[in-house]
Short mmCIF file of C-alpha atoms and ligand atoms in Angstrom, two decimals:
data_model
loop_
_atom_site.label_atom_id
_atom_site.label_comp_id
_atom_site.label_asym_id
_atom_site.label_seq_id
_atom_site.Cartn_x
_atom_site.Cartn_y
_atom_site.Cartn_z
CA UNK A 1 47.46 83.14 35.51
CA UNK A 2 49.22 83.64 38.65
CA UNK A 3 51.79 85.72 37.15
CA UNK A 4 48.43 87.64 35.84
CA UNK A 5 47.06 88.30 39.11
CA UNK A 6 50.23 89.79 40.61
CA UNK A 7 50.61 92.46 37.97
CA UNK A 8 46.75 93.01 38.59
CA UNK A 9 47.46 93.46 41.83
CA UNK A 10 50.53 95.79 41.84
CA UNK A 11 48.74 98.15 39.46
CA UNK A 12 45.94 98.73 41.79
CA UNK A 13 48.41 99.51 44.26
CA UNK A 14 49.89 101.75 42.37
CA UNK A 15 46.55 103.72 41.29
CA UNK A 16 45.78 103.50 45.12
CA UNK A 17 48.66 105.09 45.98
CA UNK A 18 48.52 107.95 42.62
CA UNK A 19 45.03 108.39 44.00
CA UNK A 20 46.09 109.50 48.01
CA UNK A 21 48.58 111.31 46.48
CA UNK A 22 46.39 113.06 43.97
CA UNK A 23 44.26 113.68 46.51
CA UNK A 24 45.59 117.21 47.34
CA UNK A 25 43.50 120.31 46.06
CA UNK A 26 45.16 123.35 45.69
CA UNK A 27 42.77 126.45 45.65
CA UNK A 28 43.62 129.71 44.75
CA UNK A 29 41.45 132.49 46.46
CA UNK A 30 41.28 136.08 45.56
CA UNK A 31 40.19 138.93 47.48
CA UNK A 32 39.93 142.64 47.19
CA UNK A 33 41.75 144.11 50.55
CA UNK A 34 45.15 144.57 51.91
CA UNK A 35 47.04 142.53 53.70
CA UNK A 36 46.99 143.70 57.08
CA UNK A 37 42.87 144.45 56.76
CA UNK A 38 41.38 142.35 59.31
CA UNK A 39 38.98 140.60 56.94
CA UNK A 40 42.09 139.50 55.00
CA UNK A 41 43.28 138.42 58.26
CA UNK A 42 40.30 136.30 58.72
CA UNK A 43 40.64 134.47 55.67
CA UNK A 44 44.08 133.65 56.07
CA UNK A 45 43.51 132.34 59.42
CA UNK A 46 40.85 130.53 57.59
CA UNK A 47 42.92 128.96 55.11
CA UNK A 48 45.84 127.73 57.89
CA UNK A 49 42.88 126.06 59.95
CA UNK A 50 41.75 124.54 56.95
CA UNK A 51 45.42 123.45 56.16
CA UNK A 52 45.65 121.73 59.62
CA UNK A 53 42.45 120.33 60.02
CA UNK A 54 43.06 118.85 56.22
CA UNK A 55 46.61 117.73 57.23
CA UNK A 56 47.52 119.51 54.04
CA UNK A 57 45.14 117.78 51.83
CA UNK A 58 43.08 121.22 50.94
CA UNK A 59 45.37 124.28 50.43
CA UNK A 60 44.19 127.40 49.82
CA UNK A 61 46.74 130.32 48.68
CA UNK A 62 45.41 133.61 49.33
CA UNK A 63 45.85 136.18 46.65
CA UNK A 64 44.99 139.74 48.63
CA UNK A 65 44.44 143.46 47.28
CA UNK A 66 42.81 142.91 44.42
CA UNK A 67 45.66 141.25 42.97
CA UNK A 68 44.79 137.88 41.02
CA UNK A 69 41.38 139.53 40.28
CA UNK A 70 39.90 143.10 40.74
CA UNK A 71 37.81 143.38 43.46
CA UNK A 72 35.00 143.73 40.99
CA UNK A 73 35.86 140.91 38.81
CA UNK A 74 35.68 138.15 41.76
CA UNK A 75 32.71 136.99 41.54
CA UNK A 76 32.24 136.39 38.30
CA UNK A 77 35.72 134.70 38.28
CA UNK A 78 34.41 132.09 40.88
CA UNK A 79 31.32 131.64 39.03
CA UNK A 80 33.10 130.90 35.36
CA UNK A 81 35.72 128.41 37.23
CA UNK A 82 38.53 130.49 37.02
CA UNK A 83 39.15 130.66 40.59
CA UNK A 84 37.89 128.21 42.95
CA UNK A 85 36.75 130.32 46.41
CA UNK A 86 36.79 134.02 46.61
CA UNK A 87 36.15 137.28 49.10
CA UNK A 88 33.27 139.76 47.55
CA UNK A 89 31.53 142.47 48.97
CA UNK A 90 27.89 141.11 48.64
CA UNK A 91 26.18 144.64 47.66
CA UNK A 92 28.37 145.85 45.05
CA UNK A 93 26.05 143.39 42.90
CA UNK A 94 23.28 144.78 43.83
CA UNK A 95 22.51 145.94 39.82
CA UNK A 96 22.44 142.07 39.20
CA UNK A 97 19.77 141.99 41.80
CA UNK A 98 18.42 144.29 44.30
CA UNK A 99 18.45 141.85 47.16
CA UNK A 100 22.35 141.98 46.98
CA UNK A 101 21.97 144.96 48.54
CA UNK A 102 19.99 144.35 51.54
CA UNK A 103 23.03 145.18 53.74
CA UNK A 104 23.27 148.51 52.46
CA UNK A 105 19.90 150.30 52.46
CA UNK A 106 21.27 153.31 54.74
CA UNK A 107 19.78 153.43 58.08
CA UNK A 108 17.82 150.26 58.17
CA UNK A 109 20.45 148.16 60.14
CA UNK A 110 23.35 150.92 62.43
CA UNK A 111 24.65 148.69 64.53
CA UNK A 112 26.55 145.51 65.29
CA UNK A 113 23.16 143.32 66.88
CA UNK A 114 20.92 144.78 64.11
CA UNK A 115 23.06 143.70 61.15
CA UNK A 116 23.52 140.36 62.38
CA UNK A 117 19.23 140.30 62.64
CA UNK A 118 19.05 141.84 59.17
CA UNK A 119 21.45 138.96 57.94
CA UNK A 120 19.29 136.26 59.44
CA UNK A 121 16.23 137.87 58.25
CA UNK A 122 17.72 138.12 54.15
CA UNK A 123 20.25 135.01 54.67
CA UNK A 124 18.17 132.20 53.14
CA UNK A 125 17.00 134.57 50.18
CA UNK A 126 20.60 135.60 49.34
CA UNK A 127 21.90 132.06 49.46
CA UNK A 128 19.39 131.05 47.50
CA UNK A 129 19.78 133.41 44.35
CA UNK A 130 23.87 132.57 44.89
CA UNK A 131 23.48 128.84 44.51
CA UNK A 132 21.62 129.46 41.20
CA UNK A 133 24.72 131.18 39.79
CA UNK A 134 26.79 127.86 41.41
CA UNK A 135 28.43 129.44 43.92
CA UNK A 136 28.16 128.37 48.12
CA UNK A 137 28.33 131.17 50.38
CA UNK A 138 30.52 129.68 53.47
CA UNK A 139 30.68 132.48 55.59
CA UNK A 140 30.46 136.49 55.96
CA UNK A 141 31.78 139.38 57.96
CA UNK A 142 30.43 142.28 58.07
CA UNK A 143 32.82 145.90 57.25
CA UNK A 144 32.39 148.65 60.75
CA UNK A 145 29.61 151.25 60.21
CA UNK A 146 29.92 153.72 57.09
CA UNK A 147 30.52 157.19 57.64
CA UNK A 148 30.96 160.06 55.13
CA UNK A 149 34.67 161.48 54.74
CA UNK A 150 35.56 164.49 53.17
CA UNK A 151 38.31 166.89 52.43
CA UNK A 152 36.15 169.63 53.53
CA UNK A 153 34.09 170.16 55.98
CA UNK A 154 30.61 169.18 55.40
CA UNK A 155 27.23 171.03 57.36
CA UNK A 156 24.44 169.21 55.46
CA UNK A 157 24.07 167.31 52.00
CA UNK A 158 24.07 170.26 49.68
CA UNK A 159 27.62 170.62 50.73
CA UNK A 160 28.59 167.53 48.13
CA UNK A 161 27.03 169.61 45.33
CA UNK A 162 29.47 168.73 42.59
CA UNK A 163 31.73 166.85 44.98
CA UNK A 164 33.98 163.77 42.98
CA UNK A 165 32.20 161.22 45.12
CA UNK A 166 33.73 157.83 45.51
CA UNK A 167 31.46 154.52 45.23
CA UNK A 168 31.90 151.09 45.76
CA UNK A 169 28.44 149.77 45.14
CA UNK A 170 25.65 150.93 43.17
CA UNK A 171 23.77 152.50 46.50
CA UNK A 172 26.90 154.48 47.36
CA UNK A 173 26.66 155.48 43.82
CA UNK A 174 22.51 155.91 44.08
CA UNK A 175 23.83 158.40 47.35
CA UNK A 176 25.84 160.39 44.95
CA UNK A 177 23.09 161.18 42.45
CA UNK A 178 20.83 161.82 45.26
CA UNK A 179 23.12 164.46 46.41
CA UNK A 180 24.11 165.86 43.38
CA UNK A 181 27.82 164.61 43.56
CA UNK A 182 29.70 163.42 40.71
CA UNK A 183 29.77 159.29 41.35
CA UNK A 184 33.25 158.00 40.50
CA UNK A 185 32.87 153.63 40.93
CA UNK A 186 36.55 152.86 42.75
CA UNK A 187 38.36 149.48 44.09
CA UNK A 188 39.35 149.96 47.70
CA UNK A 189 42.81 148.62 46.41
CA UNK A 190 42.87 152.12 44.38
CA UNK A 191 41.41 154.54 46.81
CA UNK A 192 44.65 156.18 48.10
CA UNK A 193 45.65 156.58 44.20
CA UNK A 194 42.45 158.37 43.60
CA UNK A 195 43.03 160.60 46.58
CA UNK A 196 46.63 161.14 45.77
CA UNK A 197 45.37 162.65 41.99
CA UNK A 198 42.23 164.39 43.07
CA UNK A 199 40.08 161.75 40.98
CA UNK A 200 37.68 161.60 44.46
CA UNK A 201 37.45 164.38 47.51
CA UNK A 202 34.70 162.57 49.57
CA UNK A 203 33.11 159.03 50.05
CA UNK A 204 31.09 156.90 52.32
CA UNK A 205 33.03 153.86 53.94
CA UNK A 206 34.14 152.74 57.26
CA UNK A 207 36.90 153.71 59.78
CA UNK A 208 38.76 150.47 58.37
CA UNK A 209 39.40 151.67 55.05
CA UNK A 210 39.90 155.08 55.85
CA UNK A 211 42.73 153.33 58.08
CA UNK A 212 44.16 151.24 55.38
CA UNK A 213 44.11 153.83 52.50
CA UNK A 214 46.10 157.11 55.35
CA UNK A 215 42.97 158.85 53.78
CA UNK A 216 44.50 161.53 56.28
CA UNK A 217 46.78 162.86 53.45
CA UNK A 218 44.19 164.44 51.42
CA UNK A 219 41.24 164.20 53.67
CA UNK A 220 40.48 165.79 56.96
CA UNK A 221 36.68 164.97 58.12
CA UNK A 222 34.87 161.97 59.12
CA UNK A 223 31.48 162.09 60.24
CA UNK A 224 30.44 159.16 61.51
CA UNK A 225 26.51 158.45 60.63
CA UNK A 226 27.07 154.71 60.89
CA UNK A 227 24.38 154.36 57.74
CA UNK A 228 24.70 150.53 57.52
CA UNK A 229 27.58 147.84 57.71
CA UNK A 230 27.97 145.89 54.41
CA UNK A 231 28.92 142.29 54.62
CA UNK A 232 32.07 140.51 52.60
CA UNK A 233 31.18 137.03 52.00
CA UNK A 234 33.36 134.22 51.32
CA UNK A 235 31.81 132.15 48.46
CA UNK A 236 33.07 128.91 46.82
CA UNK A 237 31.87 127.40 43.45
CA UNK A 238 29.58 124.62 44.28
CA UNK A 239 31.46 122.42 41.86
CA UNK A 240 34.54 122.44 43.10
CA UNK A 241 33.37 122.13 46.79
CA UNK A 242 31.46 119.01 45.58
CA UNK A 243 34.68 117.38 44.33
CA UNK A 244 36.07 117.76 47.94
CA UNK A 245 35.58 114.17 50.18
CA UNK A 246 33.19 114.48 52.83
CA UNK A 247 35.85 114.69 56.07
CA UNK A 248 37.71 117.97 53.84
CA UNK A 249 33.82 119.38 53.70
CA UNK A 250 33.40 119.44 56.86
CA UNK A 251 36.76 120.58 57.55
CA UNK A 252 35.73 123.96 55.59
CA UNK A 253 32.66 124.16 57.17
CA UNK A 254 33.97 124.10 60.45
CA UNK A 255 36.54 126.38 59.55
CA UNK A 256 34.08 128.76 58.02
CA UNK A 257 31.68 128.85 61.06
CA UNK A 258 34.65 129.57 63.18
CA UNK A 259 36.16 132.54 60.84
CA UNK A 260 31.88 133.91 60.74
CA UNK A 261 31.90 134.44 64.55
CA UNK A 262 35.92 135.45 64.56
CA UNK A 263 34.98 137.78 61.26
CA UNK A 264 32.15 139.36 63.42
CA UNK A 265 33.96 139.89 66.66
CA UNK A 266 37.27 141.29 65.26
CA UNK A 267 34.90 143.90 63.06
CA UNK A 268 33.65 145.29 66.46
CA UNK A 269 36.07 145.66 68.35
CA UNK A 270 38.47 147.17 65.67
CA UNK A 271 36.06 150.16 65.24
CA UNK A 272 36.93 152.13 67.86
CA UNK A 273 41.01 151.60 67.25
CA UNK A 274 40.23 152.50 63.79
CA UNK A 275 38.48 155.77 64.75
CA UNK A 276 41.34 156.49 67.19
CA UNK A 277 43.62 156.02 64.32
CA UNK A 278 42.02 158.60 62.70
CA UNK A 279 42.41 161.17 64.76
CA UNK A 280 45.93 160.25 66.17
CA UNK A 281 46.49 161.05 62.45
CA UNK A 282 45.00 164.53 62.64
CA UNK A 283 41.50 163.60 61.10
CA UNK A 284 38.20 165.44 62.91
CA UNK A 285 36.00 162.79 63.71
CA UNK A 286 32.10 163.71 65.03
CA UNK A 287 28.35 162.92 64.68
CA UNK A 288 27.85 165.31 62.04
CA UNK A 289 25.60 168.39 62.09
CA UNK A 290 21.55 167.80 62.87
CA UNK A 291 21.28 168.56 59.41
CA UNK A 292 23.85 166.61 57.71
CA UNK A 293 22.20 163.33 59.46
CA UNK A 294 18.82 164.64 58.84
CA UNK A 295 19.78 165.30 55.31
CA UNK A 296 21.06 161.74 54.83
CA UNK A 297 18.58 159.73 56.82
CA UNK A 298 16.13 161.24 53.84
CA UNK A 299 17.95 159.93 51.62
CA UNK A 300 17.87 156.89 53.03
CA UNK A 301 14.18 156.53 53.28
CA UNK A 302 14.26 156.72 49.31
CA UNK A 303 16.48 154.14 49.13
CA UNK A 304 14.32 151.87 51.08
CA UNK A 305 11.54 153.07 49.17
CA UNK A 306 12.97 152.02 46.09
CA UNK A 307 14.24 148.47 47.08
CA UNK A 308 11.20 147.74 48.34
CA UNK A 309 9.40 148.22 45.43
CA UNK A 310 11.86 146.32 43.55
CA UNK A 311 12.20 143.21 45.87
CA UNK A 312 8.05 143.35 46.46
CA UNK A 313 6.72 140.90 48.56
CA UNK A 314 9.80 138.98 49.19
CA UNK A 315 11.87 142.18 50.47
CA UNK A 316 8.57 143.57 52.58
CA UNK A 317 8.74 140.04 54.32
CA UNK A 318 12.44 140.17 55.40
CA UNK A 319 11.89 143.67 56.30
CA UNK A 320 9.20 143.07 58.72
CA UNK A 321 11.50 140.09 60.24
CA UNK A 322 14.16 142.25 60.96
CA UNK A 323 11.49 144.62 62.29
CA UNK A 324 9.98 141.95 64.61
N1 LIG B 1 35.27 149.32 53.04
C1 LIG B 1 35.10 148.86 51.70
C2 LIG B 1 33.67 148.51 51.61
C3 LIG B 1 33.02 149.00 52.83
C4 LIG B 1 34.13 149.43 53.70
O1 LIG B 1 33.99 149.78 54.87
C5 LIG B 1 35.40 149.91 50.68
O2 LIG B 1 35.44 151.09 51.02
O3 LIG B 1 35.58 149.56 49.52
#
């Protein structure tokens, strides 16, 4: 009996102890942009407070540039289990449903102040539709204002006649048909390839990207229309963040909260080195022509048009909060 109890006992110490040691989670996390892009720079600074706060117990390996998983192919990696937490840019899903898109109707939100008021105003309906699909959104960060770059110079719309226009999400690709450009759908992670062989002359995106990809090789212009600023978010499936104990929970959330206000502040004040890189690098940077921002704040006012009819209700209601 007493011999009994002793071997009783020595197990459960030794499933207590396989149990704290067990008790590491490794996550891998893919994202879509370099290294040295300051959203990737978020999230690692993300993961190493997470590390720390965790003393180890959560790890999180960052897989960058589209490298474990397209930029394209993250979500739907997260959501199927095959990676744990990932970075995705929110509105290139906007074809699984328009309110994925809310951050880049063009002209609705230009600015810094107005983004964050349009994020509020959509935050709880975007969450929402993302926890159906199992995934937790812990924080986003929104990209600098998009401008249009080309290879030649532009003086209104009708310029891109025929153009090989370069999309990331379906409204970049919506701008395209709108304009009569040829829409070619490319991974930031491929845009200096595309340049390099001609596959794209012209695009809409921010300052940052034109940074990361030397877009200056091939392409000389950037008008700067500042049309919206789409938001990466940082999304974890809901299963495996439920498998987490509570203090490693919290841990991420903290850590989240602090890389959302980091994320946001970085973004800023980035823009203007990033437009200074530009034309250190011999790129013409300006407002555009009356007409070329005329041209494309039209265009805009169709887009808007057309999400609101598909969104209804719901979509006129989080417009007229941002409005307020
Ligand atoms: N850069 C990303 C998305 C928006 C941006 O500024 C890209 O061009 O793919």
């Amino acid at each position: 009996m007493f011999k009994k109890l002793v071997v009783a006992g020595s197990v459960s110490a030794m499933l207590c102890f396989g149990a704290s040691v067990q008790a590491q989670t490794k996550w891998d996390m893919p994202t879509g942009y370099p290294a040295n892009n300051f959203h990737t720079e978020n999230i690692r600074q993300f993961a190493d407070d997470v590390d720390k706060a965790t003393q180890g117990k959560l790890k999180i390996t960052v897989h960058d540039s589209g490298s474990l998983f397209k930029a394209n192919e993250i979500k739907r990696a997260v959501q199927g289990g095959q990676a744990d937490i990932g970075e995705i840019i929110i509105s290139g899903f906007s074809n699984e449903d328009p309110m994925f898109g809310v951050d880049s109707i063009p002209f609705l939100a230009t600015g810094y102040p107005a983004a964050k008021k349009l994020e509020a105003a959509a935050k709880a309906a975007t969450e929402a539709r993302l926890a159906k699909q199992g995934l937790k959104v812990l924080f986003n960060v929104p990209w600098p204002p998009q401008g249009i770059f080309s290879a030649k110079p532009l003086n209104s719309a009708a310029d891109l006649k025929g153009a090989k226009w370069r999309a990331y999400n379906p409204n970049t690709s919506r701008i395209a048909q709108l304009v009569g450009a040829q829409p070619v759908t490319i991974q930031a992670a491929e845009l200096t390839q595309a340049l390099a062989t001609g596959a794209v002359t012209t695009f809409m995106t921010s300052g940052a990207t034109g940074y990361d990809s030397k877009v200056w090789e091939q392409v000389k212009y950037y008008y700067e229309v500042n049309a919206w600023l789409p938001k990466n978010l940082v999304i974890v499936s809901k299963k495996a963040f439920d498998k987490l104990d509570k203090p490693t929970q919290d841990a991420v959330l903290k850590a989240a909260a602090a890389a959302e206000a980091r994320g946001w502040k970085v973004s800023e004040e980035k823009n203007k080195w990033y437009k200074e890189q530009l034309i250190k690098n011999g790129m013409t940077v300006s407002a555009g022509s009356d007409q070329l921002q005329s041209d494309f704040k039209k265009i805009g006012l169709t887009i808007i048009g057309d999400w609101t009819t598909q969104t209804g209700a719901e979509g006129q209601a989080i417009i007229d909060a941002f409005r307020k």
